[in-house]
Amino acid sequence: MTVNPDVIIIGGGLAGLTSALHLSKQGLKVTLIEKHNYPHHKVCGEYLSNEIVPYLCWLNANINELHPTYIQHLKFTTQNGKSAQVKLPLGGIGVSRYCLDDFLYQKAKANGCAIVIASVSGISFSDDIFEVSVQDQILRAKIVLGAFGKRANIDQILARDFMKKTSKWMAVKAHYSGDFPDGLIALHNFPGGYCGISKIEHNAINLCYLTDVEMFKKYKNVVDHQKHVLFTNSHLKSFFERNTVLFDKPLTISQISFEKKTVIEDHILMVGDAASLIHPFCGNGMAMAIHSAKIASELIVDYYAGKITSREGLEKRYINQWRKNFARRLFFGRILATVLGYEVGIRVLMRVAILFPAVLTWIIKQTHGNMKQIKWG
Ligand SMILES: Cc1cc2nc3c(=O)[nH]c(=O)nc-3n(C[C@H](O)[C@H](O)[C@H](O)COP(=O)(O)OP(=O)(O)OC[C@H]3O[C@@H](n4cnc5c(N)ncnc54)[C@H](O)[C@@H]3O)c2cc1C
């Protein structure tokens, strides 16, 4: 049986592509499997916390090349149109997933990673080797990274616990052209959800919202739901009326689950959303996906260098480091998800935030890392 490559990565979003860049930079042979062609749009708020920008530079992926916008302020509004604004403790970058994922994909290809565009349909582990089924081939490797995002067919194959529960959340996203302030991310509350708006590269504007699926189902379609529900917040009404949608059809996804997941499943090291999804209100999922890829990649490099001598040691260290870095953020993210799961919770949180904006700054700090935490080199 031939064992080739060193690492197979399932999923080419931020976690998968970052791992591919890191591992290939350190001389390991990587095969990454992604089911969609690049570039492609993804449902995401497209606000990337600054905490991981230096790490991406270390991977020779300087996001400034994409001409992103730089975001320093957060404005939030309540359903009745009241608003407040805070300075973001770390700030971030506005860049579309269409550009960002493709940028990292091009870098990974240039680094010599083998990239297969196809869907993984099976995975098994025996005699210390993984077998990954893709199209009509079986790929084999000692290490597999699960970077397949928040909900995938592999979760079904692995019979992961969170798949047994349904989620009430769905999300909608589209790009717009028109008028929106630079340097700002706006979070607007509406009945059953909230909507984030910020600029991305080339002056385009990203609008992405999370909404209760039962509330959504009361209307015929996205536009109808927007008119009857999102428009109740005057800030959103004014945004929709002043700006022009750039997509033929908005993207939608459903079954967005914030349930706990296991970080390792059948010896697969999970990275990014496959390990856990923090509530998008926190605006930190992308940074966490990239950070978790860094942690896993560093340990895999140590494993292949003989500094970690067993699979058990590798797995234990990954779980420990993952917990050390993310347990607190996810704990706060989960409290937030619970509060935001109830209409009254959203309203109370928004009112408290309007009266005491420092509360929001504090929540942001609890759910974000810092520049020191993600040191490398
Ligand atoms: C509504 C919403 C808004 C958000 N807004 C923000 C925000 O503003 N800022 C922020 O930091 N985070 C945000 N997030 C979170 C962020 O989008 C995720 O945390 C991030 O995309 C995780 O990256 P990932 O690589 O783990 O997963 P993904 O980017 O989802 O990548 C997973 C990849 O795996 C591929 N895949 C799946 N199954 C297979 C298979 N069987 N074979 C091959 N490939 C497969 C998929 O095609 C996909 O490309 C938001 C999330 C949601 C739901």
Coordinates of C-alpha atoms in Angstrom, one line a residue, residues 69 106 176 224 363:
T69 CA -11.4 47.9 3.2
Q106 CA -3.7 30.3 -6.1
Y176 CA -24.5 45.6 -3.5
D224 CA -40.9 39.5 0.3
I363 CA -18.4 40.9 24.4

